[in-house]
Amino acid sequence: MSKRGETWLEELYRAQYVNVFKLVRYLLKQYPVEDSHDIVQQVFLLAAEKDISGHVKPEGWLFVTARNLCKNHQKAHVRQAQKAASLQAIHLATQSAGTLDSAAPDETDAVDAMLTLRSTLPAEDYELIEEYCIKGTSLRDLSAKTGLSENCIRVRIHRIRERLRAVLLVCIVAFMLHLAIK
């Protein structure tokens, strides 16, 4: 992109960021605010990549792209939640009755929760949650171990928790539907 194109895009960014953010936030109000910021950034990155300086209505292009990215985000979120629910259902279905009866209820719940976490989260997210929430490693120690800033780790943990909250909600709805069908 030329210097003139970069300047033009920067002006467009300053003029339209708030409007694009409001649209994305409206479309993704049930998701964390961080997701909205990420999508707005994707919109402007795509605008730079596609070099929309010659587009007839660049503002319209931004809004249509934002809407499409929001739809993709929602679909991906639903697919991820469905996958987590089906993995959990498969895991519970494959457990033998003897295995569940021989373990103490608290132990079974803990093992089940850990297996669900491991199957739901990417490996690096699972390791981060395991270190921080289960082993009790401090943010400072995690920062030194991973090379990431404490704030970056804090944000990642927050996003992982939000993702898990969404998965749990889908599992609860699936369970309620299962009970309603019986």
mmCIF file of C-alpha atoms in Angstrom:
data_model
loop_
_atom_site.group_PDB
_atom_site.id
_atom_site.type_symbol
_atom_site.label_atom_id
_atom_site.label_comp_id
_atom_site.label_asym_id
_atom_site.label_seq_id
_atom_site.Cartn_x
_atom_site.Cartn_y
_atom_site.Cartn_z
ATOM 1 C CA MET A 1 0.000 0.000 0.000
ATOM 2 C CA SER A 2 1.329 3.423 -0.899
ATOM 3 C CA LYS A 3 2.022 6.149 1.640
ATOM 4 C CA ARG A 4 -0.998 8.065 0.311
ATOM 5 C CA GLY A 5 -3.132 4.932 0.739
ATOM 6 C CA GLU A 6 -1.892 4.470 4.303
ATOM 7 C CA THR A 7 -2.763 8.075 5.149
ATOM 8 C CA TRP A 8 -6.198 7.674 3.571
ATOM 9 C CA LEU A 9 -6.823 4.452 5.516
ATOM 10 C CA GLU A 10 -5.672 6.084 8.748
ATOM 11 C CA GLU A 11 -8.173 8.906 8.214
ATOM 12 C CA LEU A 12 -10.907 6.381 7.432
ATOM 13 C CA TYR A 13 -9.971 4.459 10.592
ATOM 14 C CA ARG A 14 -10.227 7.578 12.759
ATOM 15 C CA ALA A 15 -13.506 8.628 11.170
ATOM 16 C CA GLN A 16 -15.236 5.229 11.162
ATOM 17 C CA TYR A 17 -13.774 3.180 14.038
ATOM 18 C CA VAL A 18 -16.494 4.182 16.506
ATOM 19 C CA ASN A 19 -19.290 3.565 13.998
ATOM 20 C CA VAL A 20 -17.960 0.151 13.006
ATOM 21 C CA PHE A 21 -17.443 -0.719 16.679
ATOM 22 C CA LYS A 22 -21.045 0.272 17.524
ATOM 23 C CA LEU A 23 -22.340 -1.984 14.743
ATOM 24 C CA VAL A 24 -20.168 -4.912 15.817
ATOM 25 C CA ARG A 25 -21.059 -4.428 19.478
ATOM 26 C CA TYR A 26 -24.758 -4.369 18.579
ATOM 27 C CA LEU A 27 -24.436 -7.589 16.570
ATOM 28 C CA LEU A 28 -22.307 -9.322 19.227
ATOM 29 C CA LYS A 29 -23.841 -7.945 22.421
ATOM 30 C CA GLN A 30 -23.903 -11.419 24.046
ATOM 31 C CA TYR A 31 -20.142 -11.841 23.533
ATOM 32 C CA PRO A 32 -17.271 -10.199 25.431
ATOM 33 C CA VAL A 33 -16.305 -6.654 24.409
ATOM 34 C CA GLU A 34 -12.831 -7.913 23.516
ATOM 35 C CA ASP A 35 -14.345 -9.962 20.689
ATOM 36 C CA SER A 36 -15.914 -6.800 19.270
ATOM 37 C CA HIS A 37 -12.595 -4.939 19.364
ATOM 38 C CA ASP A 38 -10.876 -7.882 17.675
ATOM 39 C CA ILE A 39 -13.435 -7.966 14.869
ATOM 40 C CA VAL A 40 -13.205 -4.209 14.256
ATOM 41 C CA GLN A 41 -9.442 -4.604 13.972
ATOM 42 C CA GLN A 42 -9.965 -7.455 11.490
ATOM 43 C CA VAL A 43 -12.228 -5.200 9.417
ATOM 44 C CA PHE A 44 -9.557 -2.531 9.098
ATOM 45 C CA LEU A 45 -6.811 -5.092 8.478
ATOM 46 C CA LEU A 46 -8.871 -6.507 5.628
ATOM 47 C CA ALA A 47 -9.429 -2.970 4.343
ATOM 48 C CA ALA A 48 -5.666 -2.453 4.251
ATOM 49 C CA GLU A 49 -5.097 -5.855 2.701
ATOM 50 C CA LYS A 50 -7.709 -5.305 -0.021
ATOM 51 C CA ASP A 51 -6.710 -1.632 -0.479
ATOM 52 C CA ILE A 52 -10.250 -0.250 -0.586
ATOM 53 C CA SER A 53 -9.086 3.303 -1.318
ATOM 54 C CA GLY A 54 -10.580 3.009 -4.805
ATOM 55 C CA HIS A 55 -13.870 1.569 -3.591
ATOM 56 C CA VAL A 56 -17.007 3.568 -4.444
ATOM 57 C CA LYS A 57 -18.368 3.454 -0.866
ATOM 58 C CA PRO A 58 -15.556 2.508 1.525
ATOM 59 C CA GLU A 59 -17.732 3.124 4.607
ATOM 60 C CA GLY A 60 -20.330 0.716 3.264
ATOM 61 C CA TRP A 61 -17.586 -1.820 2.570
ATOM 62 C CA LEU A 62 -16.496 -1.540 6.222
ATOM 63 C CA PHE A 63 -20.034 -2.135 7.520
ATOM 64 C CA VAL A 64 -20.747 -5.086 5.222
ATOM 65 C CA THR A 65 -17.402 -6.659 6.098
ATOM 66 C CA ALA A 66 -18.044 -6.100 9.809
ATOM 67 C CA ARG A 67 -21.457 -7.737 9.529
ATOM 68 C CA ASN A 68 -20.005 -10.732 7.684
ATOM 69 C CA LEU A 69 -17.205 -11.157 10.220
ATOM 70 C CA CYS A 70 -19.773 -11.023 13.044
ATOM 71 C CA LYS A 71 -21.823 -13.756 11.378
ATOM 72 C CA ASN A 72 -18.700 -15.885 10.973
ATOM 73 C CA HIS A 73 -17.777 -15.300 14.612
ATOM 74 C CA GLN A 74 -21.227 -16.374 15.790
ATOM 75 C CA LYS A 75 -21.191 -19.498 13.609
ATOM 76 C CA ALA A 76 -17.736 -20.459 14.848
ATOM 77 C CA HIS A 77 -18.834 -19.933 18.441
ATOM 78 C CA VAL A 78 -21.894 -22.153 17.966
ATOM 79 C CA ARG A 79 -19.828 -24.850 16.216
ATOM 80 C CA GLN A 80 -17.297 -24.793 19.037
ATOM 81 C CA ALA A 81 -20.011 -25.060 21.698
ATOM 82 C CA GLN A 82 -21.727 -27.927 19.834
ATOM 83 C CA LYS A 83 -18.424 -29.726 19.471
ATOM 84 C CA ALA A 84 -17.717 -29.343 23.184
ATOM 85 C CA ALA A 85 -21.186 -30.622 24.085
ATOM 86 C CA SER A 86 -20.882 -33.623 21.787
ATOM 87 C CA LEU A 87 -17.397 -34.427 23.096
ATOM 88 C CA GLN A 88 -18.692 -34.310 26.629
ATOM 89 C CA ALA A 89 -21.670 -36.497 25.724
ATOM 90 C CA ILE A 90 -19.378 -39.021 24.011
ATOM 91 C CA HIS A 91 -17.061 -39.006 26.995
ATOM 92 C CA LEU A 92 -19.915 -39.627 29.426
ATOM 93 C CA ALA A 93 -21.392 -42.332 27.200
ATOM 94 C CA THR A 94 -18.101 -44.205 26.956
ATOM 95 C CA GLN A 95 -17.570 -44.313 30.714
ATOM 96 C CA SER A 96 -18.326 -47.740 32.102
ATOM 97 C CA ALA A 97 -20.712 -47.950 35.033
ATOM 98 C CA GLY A 98 -18.037 -49.687 37.120
ATOM 99 C CA THR A 99 -15.612 -46.826 36.619
ATOM 100 C CA LEU A 100 -18.157 -44.300 37.786
ATOM 101 C CA ASP A 101 -19.326 -46.436 40.727
ATOM 102 C CA SER A 102 -15.827 -47.199 42.009
ATOM 103 C CA ALA A 103 -14.790 -43.562 42.227
ATOM 104 C CA ALA A 104 -15.952 -41.123 44.849
ATOM 105 C CA PRO A 105 -18.503 -38.620 43.424
ATOM 106 C CA ASP A 106 -16.209 -35.630 43.927
ATOM 107 C CA GLU A 107 -13.308 -37.440 42.285
ATOM 108 C CA THR A 108 -15.449 -38.456 39.302
ATOM 109 C CA ASP A 109 -16.733 -34.919 38.822
ATOM 110 C CA ALA A 110 -13.209 -33.514 38.989
ATOM 111 C CA VAL A 111 -11.825 -36.034 36.492
ATOM 112 C CA ASP A 112 -14.786 -35.478 34.178
ATOM 113 C CA ALA A 113 -14.326 -31.705 34.363
ATOM 114 C CA MET A 114 -10.607 -32.015 33.588
ATOM 115 C CA LEU A 115 -11.230 -34.310 30.602
ATOM 116 C CA THR A 116 -13.885 -31.947 29.286
ATOM 117 C CA LEU A 117 -11.523 -28.992 29.668
ATOM 118 C CA ARG A 118 -8.724 -30.867 27.916
ATOM 119 C CA SER A 119 -10.985 -31.833 24.996
ATOM 120 C CA THR A 120 -12.588 -28.392 24.703
ATOM 121 C CA LEU A 121 -9.608 -26.062 24.922
ATOM 122 C CA PRO A 122 -6.578 -25.777 22.681
ATOM 123 C CA ALA A 123 -3.483 -27.271 24.349
ATOM 124 C CA GLU A 124 -1.863 -23.933 25.193
ATOM 125 C CA ASP A 125 -5.087 -22.572 26.750
ATOM 126 C CA TYR A 126 -5.544 -25.743 28.778
ATOM 127 C CA GLU A 127 -1.964 -25.543 30.051
ATOM 128 C CA LEU A 128 -2.447 -21.897 31.025
ATOM 129 C CA ILE A 129 -5.690 -22.628 32.921
ATOM 130 C CA GLU A 130 -4.134 -25.682 34.562
ATOM 131 C CA GLU A 131 -1.103 -23.701 35.748
ATOM 132 C CA TYR A 132 -3.084 -20.709 36.978
ATOM 133 C CA CYS A 133 -6.345 -22.150 38.301
ATOM 134 C CA ILE A 134 -5.402 -25.680 39.352
ATOM 135 C CA LYS A 135 -1.752 -25.471 40.326
ATOM 136 C CA GLY A 136 -2.074 -21.900 41.620
ATOM 137 C CA THR A 137 0.925 -20.494 39.748
ATOM 138 C CA SER A 138 1.077 -16.698 40.083
ATOM 139 C CA LEU A 139 0.781 -14.366 37.121
ATOM 140 C CA ARG A 140 4.359 -13.221 37.711
ATOM 141 C CA ASP A 141 5.665 -16.801 37.555
ATOM 142 C CA LEU A 142 3.565 -17.567 34.469
ATOM 143 C CA SER A 143 4.903 -14.419 32.844
ATOM 144 C CA ALA A 144 8.471 -15.481 33.498
ATOM 145 C CA LYS A 145 7.759 -19.027 32.293
ATOM 146 C CA THR A 146 5.923 -18.098 29.067
ATOM 147 C CA GLY A 147 7.618 -14.816 28.196
ATOM 148 C CA LEU A 148 4.242 -13.063 27.987
ATOM 149 C CA SER A 149 3.348 -10.000 30.022
ATOM 150 C CA GLU A 150 1.190 -10.419 33.125
ATOM 151 C CA ASN A 151 -1.546 -8.358 31.497
ATOM 152 C CA CYS A 152 -1.499 -10.560 28.385
ATOM 153 C CA ILE A 153 -1.875 -13.661 30.555
ATOM 154 C CA ARG A 154 -4.692 -12.021 32.528
ATOM 155 C CA VAL A 155 -6.555 -11.207 29.284
ATOM 156 C CA ARG A 156 -6.035 -14.735 27.938
ATOM 157 C CA ILE A 157 -7.385 -16.268 31.138
ATOM 158 C CA HIS A 158 -10.390 -13.947 30.984
ATOM 159 C CA ARG A 159 -11.113 -14.956 27.374
ATOM 160 C CA ILE A 160 -10.707 -18.651 28.179
ATOM 161 C CA ARG A 161 -13.159 -18.281 31.065
ATOM 162 C CA GLU A 162 -15.648 -16.528 28.780
ATOM 163 C CA ARG A 163 -15.302 -19.343 26.227
ATOM 164 C CA LEU A 164 -15.836 -21.939 28.957
ATOM 165 C CA ARG A 165 -18.867 -20.039 30.224
ATOM 166 C CA ALA A 166 -20.396 -20.243 26.730
ATOM 167 C CA VAL A 167 -19.617 -23.976 26.499
ATOM 168 C CA LEU A 168 -21.186 -24.571 29.893
ATOM 169 C CA LEU A 169 -24.308 -22.687 28.836
ATOM 170 C CA VAL A 170 -24.674 -24.883 25.738
ATOM 171 C CA CYS A 171 -24.180 -28.007 27.861
ATOM 172 C CA ILE A 172 -26.890 -26.874 30.275
ATOM 173 C CA VAL A 173 -29.303 -26.161 27.409
ATOM 174 C CA ALA A 174 -28.552 -29.562 25.847
ATOM 175 C CA PHE A 175 -29.118 -31.260 29.180
ATOM 176 C CA MET A 176 -32.413 -29.413 29.696
ATOM 177 C CA LEU A 177 -33.563 -30.394 26.191
ATOM 178 C CA HIS A 178 -32.573 -33.974 26.902
ATOM 179 C CA LEU A 179 -34.675 -33.940 30.076
ATOM 180 C CA ALA A 180 -37.606 -32.345 28.241
ATOM 181 C CA ILE A 181 -37.546 -35.036 25.534
ATOM 182 C CA LYS A 182 -37.586 -37.880 28.080
#
